[in-house]
PDB file of C-alpha atoms and ligand atoms in Angstrom:
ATOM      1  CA  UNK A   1     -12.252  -3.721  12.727  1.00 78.00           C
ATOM      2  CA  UNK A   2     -11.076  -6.037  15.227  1.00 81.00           C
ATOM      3  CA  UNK A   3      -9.949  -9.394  12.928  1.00 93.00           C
ATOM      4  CA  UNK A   4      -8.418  -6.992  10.362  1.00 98.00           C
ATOM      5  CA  UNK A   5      -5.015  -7.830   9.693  1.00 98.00           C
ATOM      6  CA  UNK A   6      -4.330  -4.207   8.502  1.00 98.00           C
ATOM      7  CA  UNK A   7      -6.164  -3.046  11.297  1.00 98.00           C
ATOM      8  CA  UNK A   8      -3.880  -4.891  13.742  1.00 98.00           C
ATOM      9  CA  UNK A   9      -0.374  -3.527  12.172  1.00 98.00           C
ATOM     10  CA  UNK A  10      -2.123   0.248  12.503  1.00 98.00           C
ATOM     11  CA  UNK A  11      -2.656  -0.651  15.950  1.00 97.00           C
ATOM     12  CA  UNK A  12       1.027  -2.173  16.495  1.00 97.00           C
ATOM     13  CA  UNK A  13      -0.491  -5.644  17.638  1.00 97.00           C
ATOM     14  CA  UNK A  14       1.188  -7.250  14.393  1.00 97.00           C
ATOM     15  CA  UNK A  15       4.713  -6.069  13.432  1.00 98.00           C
ATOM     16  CA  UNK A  16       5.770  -4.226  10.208  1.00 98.00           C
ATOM     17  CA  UNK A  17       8.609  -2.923   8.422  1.00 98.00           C
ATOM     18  CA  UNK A  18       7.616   0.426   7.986  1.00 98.00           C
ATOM     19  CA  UNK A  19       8.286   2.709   4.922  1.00 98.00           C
ATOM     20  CA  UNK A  20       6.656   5.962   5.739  1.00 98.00           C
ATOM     21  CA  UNK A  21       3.741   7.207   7.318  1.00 98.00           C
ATOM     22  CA  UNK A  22       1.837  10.083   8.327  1.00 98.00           C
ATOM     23  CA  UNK A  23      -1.453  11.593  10.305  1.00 97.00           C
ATOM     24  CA  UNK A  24      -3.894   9.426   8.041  1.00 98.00           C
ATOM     25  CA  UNK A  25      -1.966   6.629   6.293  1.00 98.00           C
ATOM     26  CA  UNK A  26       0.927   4.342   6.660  1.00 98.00           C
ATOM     27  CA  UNK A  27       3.161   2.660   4.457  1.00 98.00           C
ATOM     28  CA  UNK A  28       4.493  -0.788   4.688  1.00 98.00           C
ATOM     29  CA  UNK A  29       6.604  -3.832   3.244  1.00 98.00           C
ATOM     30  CA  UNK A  30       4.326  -6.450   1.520  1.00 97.00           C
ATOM     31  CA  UNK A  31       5.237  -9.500   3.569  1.00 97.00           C
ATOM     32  CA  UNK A  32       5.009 -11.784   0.852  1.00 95.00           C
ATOM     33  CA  UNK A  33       6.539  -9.006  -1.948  1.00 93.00           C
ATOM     34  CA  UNK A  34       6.475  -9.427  -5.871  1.00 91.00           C
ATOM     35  CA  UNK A  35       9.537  -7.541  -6.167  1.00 91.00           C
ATOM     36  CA  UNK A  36      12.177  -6.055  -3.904  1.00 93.00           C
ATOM     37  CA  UNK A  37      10.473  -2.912  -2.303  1.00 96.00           C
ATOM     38  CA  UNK A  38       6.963  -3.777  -3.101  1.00 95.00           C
ATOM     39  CA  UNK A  39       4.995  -1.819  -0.728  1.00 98.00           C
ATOM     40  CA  UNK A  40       1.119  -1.619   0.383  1.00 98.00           C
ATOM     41  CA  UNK A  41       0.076   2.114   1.725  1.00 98.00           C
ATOM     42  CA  UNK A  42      -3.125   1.887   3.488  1.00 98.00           C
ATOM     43  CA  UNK A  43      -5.254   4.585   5.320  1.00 98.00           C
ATOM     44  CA  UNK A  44      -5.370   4.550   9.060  1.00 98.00           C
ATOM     45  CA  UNK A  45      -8.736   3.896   9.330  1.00 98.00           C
ATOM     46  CA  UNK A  46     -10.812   0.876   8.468  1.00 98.00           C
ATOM     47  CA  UNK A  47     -12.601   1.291   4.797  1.00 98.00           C
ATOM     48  CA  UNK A  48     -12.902  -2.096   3.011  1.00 98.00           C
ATOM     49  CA  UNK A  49     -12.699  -0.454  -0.447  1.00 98.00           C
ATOM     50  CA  UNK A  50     -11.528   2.505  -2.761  1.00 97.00           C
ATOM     51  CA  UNK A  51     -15.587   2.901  -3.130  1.00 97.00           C
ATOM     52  CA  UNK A  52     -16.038   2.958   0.676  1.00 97.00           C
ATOM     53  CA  UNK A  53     -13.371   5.800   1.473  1.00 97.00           C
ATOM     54  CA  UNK A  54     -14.525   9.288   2.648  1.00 96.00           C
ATOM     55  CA  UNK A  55     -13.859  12.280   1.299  1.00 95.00           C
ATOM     56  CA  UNK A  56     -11.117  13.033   3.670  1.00 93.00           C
ATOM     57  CA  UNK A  57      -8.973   9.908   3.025  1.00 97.00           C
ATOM     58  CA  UNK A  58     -10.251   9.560  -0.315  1.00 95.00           C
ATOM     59  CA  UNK A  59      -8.073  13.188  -1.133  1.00 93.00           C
ATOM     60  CA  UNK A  60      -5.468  12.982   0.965  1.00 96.00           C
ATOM     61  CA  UNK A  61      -4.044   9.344  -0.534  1.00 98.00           C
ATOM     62  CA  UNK A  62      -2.666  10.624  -3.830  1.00 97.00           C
ATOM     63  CA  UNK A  63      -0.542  12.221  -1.615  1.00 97.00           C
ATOM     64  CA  UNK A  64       0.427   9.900   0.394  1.00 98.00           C
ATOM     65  CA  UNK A  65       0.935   7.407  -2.888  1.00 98.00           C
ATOM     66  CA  UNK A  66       3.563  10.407  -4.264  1.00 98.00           C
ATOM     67  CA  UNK A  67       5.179  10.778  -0.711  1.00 98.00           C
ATOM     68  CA  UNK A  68       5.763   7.272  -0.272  1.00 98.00           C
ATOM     69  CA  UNK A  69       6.788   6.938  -4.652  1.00 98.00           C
ATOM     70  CA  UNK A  70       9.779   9.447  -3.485  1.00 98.00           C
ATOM     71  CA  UNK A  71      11.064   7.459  -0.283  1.00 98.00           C
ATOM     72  CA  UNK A  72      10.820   4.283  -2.575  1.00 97.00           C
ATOM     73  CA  UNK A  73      13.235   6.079  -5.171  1.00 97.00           C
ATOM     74  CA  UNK A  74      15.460   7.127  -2.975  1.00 97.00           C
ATOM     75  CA  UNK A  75      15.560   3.809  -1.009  1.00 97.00           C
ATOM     76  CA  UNK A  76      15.963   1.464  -4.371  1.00 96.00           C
ATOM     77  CA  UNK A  77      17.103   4.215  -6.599  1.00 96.00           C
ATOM     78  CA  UNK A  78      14.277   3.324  -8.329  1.00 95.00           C
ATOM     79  CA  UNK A  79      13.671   4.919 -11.498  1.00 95.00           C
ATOM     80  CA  UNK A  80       9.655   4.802 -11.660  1.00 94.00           C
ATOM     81  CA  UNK A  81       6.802   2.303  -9.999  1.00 94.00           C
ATOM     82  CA  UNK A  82       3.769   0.693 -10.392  1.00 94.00           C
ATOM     83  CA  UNK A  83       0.779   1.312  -8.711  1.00 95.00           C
ATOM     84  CA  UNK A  84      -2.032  -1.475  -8.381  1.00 95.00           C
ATOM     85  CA  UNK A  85      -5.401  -1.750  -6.317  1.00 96.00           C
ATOM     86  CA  UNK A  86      -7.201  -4.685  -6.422  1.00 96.00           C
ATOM     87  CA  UNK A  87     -10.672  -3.762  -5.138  1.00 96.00           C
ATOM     88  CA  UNK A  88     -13.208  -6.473  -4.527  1.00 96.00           C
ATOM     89  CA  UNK A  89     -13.144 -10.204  -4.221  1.00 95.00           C
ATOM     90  CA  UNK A  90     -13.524 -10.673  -7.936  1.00 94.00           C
ATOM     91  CA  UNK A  91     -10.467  -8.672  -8.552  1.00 94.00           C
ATOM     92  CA  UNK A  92      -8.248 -10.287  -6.044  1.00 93.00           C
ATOM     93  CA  UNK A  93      -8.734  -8.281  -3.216  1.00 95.00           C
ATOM     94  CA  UNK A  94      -7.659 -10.779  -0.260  1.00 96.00           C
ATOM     95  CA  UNK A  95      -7.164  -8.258   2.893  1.00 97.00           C
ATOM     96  CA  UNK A  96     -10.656  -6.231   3.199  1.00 97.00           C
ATOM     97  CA  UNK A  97      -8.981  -3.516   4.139  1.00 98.00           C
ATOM     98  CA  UNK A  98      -8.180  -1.099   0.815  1.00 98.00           C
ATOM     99  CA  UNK A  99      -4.561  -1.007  -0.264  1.00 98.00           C
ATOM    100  CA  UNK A 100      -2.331  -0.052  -2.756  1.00 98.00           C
ATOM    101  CA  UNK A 101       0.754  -1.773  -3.907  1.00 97.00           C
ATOM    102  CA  UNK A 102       4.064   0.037  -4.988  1.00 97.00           C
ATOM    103  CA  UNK A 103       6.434  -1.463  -6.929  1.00 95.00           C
ATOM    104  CA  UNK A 104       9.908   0.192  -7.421  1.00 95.00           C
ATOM    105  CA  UNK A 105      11.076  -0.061 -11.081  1.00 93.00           C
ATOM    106  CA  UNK A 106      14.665   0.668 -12.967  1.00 93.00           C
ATOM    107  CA  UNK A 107      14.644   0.730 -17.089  1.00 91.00           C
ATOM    108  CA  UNK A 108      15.608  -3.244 -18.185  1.00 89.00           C
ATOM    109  CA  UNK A 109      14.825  -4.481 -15.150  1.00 89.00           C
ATOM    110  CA  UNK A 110      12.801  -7.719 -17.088  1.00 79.00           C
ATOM    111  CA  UNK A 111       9.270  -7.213 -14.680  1.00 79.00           C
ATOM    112  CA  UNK A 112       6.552  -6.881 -17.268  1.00 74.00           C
ATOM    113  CA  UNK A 113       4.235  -4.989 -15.105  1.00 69.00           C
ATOM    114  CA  UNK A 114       2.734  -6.688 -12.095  1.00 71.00           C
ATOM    115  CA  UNK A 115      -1.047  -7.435 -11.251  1.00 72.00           C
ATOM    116  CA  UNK A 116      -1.719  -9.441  -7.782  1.00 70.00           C
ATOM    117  CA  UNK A 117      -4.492 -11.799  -7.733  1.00 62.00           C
TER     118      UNK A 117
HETATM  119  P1  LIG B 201      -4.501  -8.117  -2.044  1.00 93.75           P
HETATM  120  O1  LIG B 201      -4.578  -9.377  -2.845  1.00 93.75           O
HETATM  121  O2  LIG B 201      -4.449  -6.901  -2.934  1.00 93.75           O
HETATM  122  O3  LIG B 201      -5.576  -8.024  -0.982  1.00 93.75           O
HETATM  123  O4  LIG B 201      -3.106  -8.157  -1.348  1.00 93.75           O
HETATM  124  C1  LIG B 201      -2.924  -8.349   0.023  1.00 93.75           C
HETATM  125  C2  LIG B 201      -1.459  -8.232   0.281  1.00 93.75           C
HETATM  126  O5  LIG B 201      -1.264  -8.112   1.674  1.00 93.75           O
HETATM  127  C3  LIG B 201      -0.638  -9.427  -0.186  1.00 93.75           C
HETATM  128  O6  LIG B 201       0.343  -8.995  -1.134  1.00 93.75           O
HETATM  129  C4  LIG B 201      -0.024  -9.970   1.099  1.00 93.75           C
HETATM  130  O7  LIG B 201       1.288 -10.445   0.906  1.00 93.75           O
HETATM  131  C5  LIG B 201      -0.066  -8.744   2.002  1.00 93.75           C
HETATM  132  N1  LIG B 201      -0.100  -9.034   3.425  1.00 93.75           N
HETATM  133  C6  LIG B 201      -0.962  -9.833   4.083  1.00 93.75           C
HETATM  134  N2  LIG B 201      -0.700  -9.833   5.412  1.00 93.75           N
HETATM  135  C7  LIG B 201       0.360  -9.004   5.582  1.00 93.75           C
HETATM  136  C8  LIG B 201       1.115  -8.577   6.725  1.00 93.75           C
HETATM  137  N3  LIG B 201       0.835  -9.001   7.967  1.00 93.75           N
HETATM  138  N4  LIG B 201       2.142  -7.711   6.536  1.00 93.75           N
HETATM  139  C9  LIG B 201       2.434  -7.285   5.290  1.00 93.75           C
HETATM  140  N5  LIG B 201       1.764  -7.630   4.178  1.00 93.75           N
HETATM  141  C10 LIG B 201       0.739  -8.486   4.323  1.00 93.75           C
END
């Protein structure tokens, strides 16, 4: 997709502080972040939602989400994260190109959860 913002970092035409990737999916700093660490992992090719993906990407991104969970745990010592997708407009989807956020967490650390919107 050629005005995709995703698109563009996958493509190295925007810059990105990059957390992890492999073959199908790479992992990246928000640039606006909730929370130190707080990371979007995105699939390599262009699907606007979780409902769009195919059944290759659609089974390999668990994967990816666990791969990239470890790096963030040994990068923060992080003792768990959150996981969020907002998919669709009405659920404050903003970049049509489907993403997950990761948010490191320690025990006491005052974040009640997060939800982007
Ligand atoms: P969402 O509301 O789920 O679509 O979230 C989109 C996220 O993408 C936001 O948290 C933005 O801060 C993030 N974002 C937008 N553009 C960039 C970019 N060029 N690099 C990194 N993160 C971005």
């Amino acid at each position: 997709m050629e005005d995709c913002v995703f698109c563009k970092i996958i493509k190295g035409e925007i810059p990105c502080e990059k957390v992890w990737e492999n073959e199908n999916f790479i992992a990246f700093l928000d640039a606006n972040p909730v929370g130190e660490g707080h990371t979007l992992v995105i699939p390599k090719q262009h699907f606007e939602t979780l409902l769009s993906l195919d059944e290759k990407f659609s089974s390999g991104y668990i994967q990816a989400l666990q791969e990239v969970g470890k790096v963030l745990r040994d990068k923060y010592n992080s003792e768990g994260f959150n996981v969020i997708l907002n998919n669709g407009k009405a659920a404050g989807q903003i970049v049509e190109h489907v993403h997950f956020h990761l948010l490191p967490r320690k025990k006491g650390d005052n974040k009640r959860g997060f939800f982007i919107a």
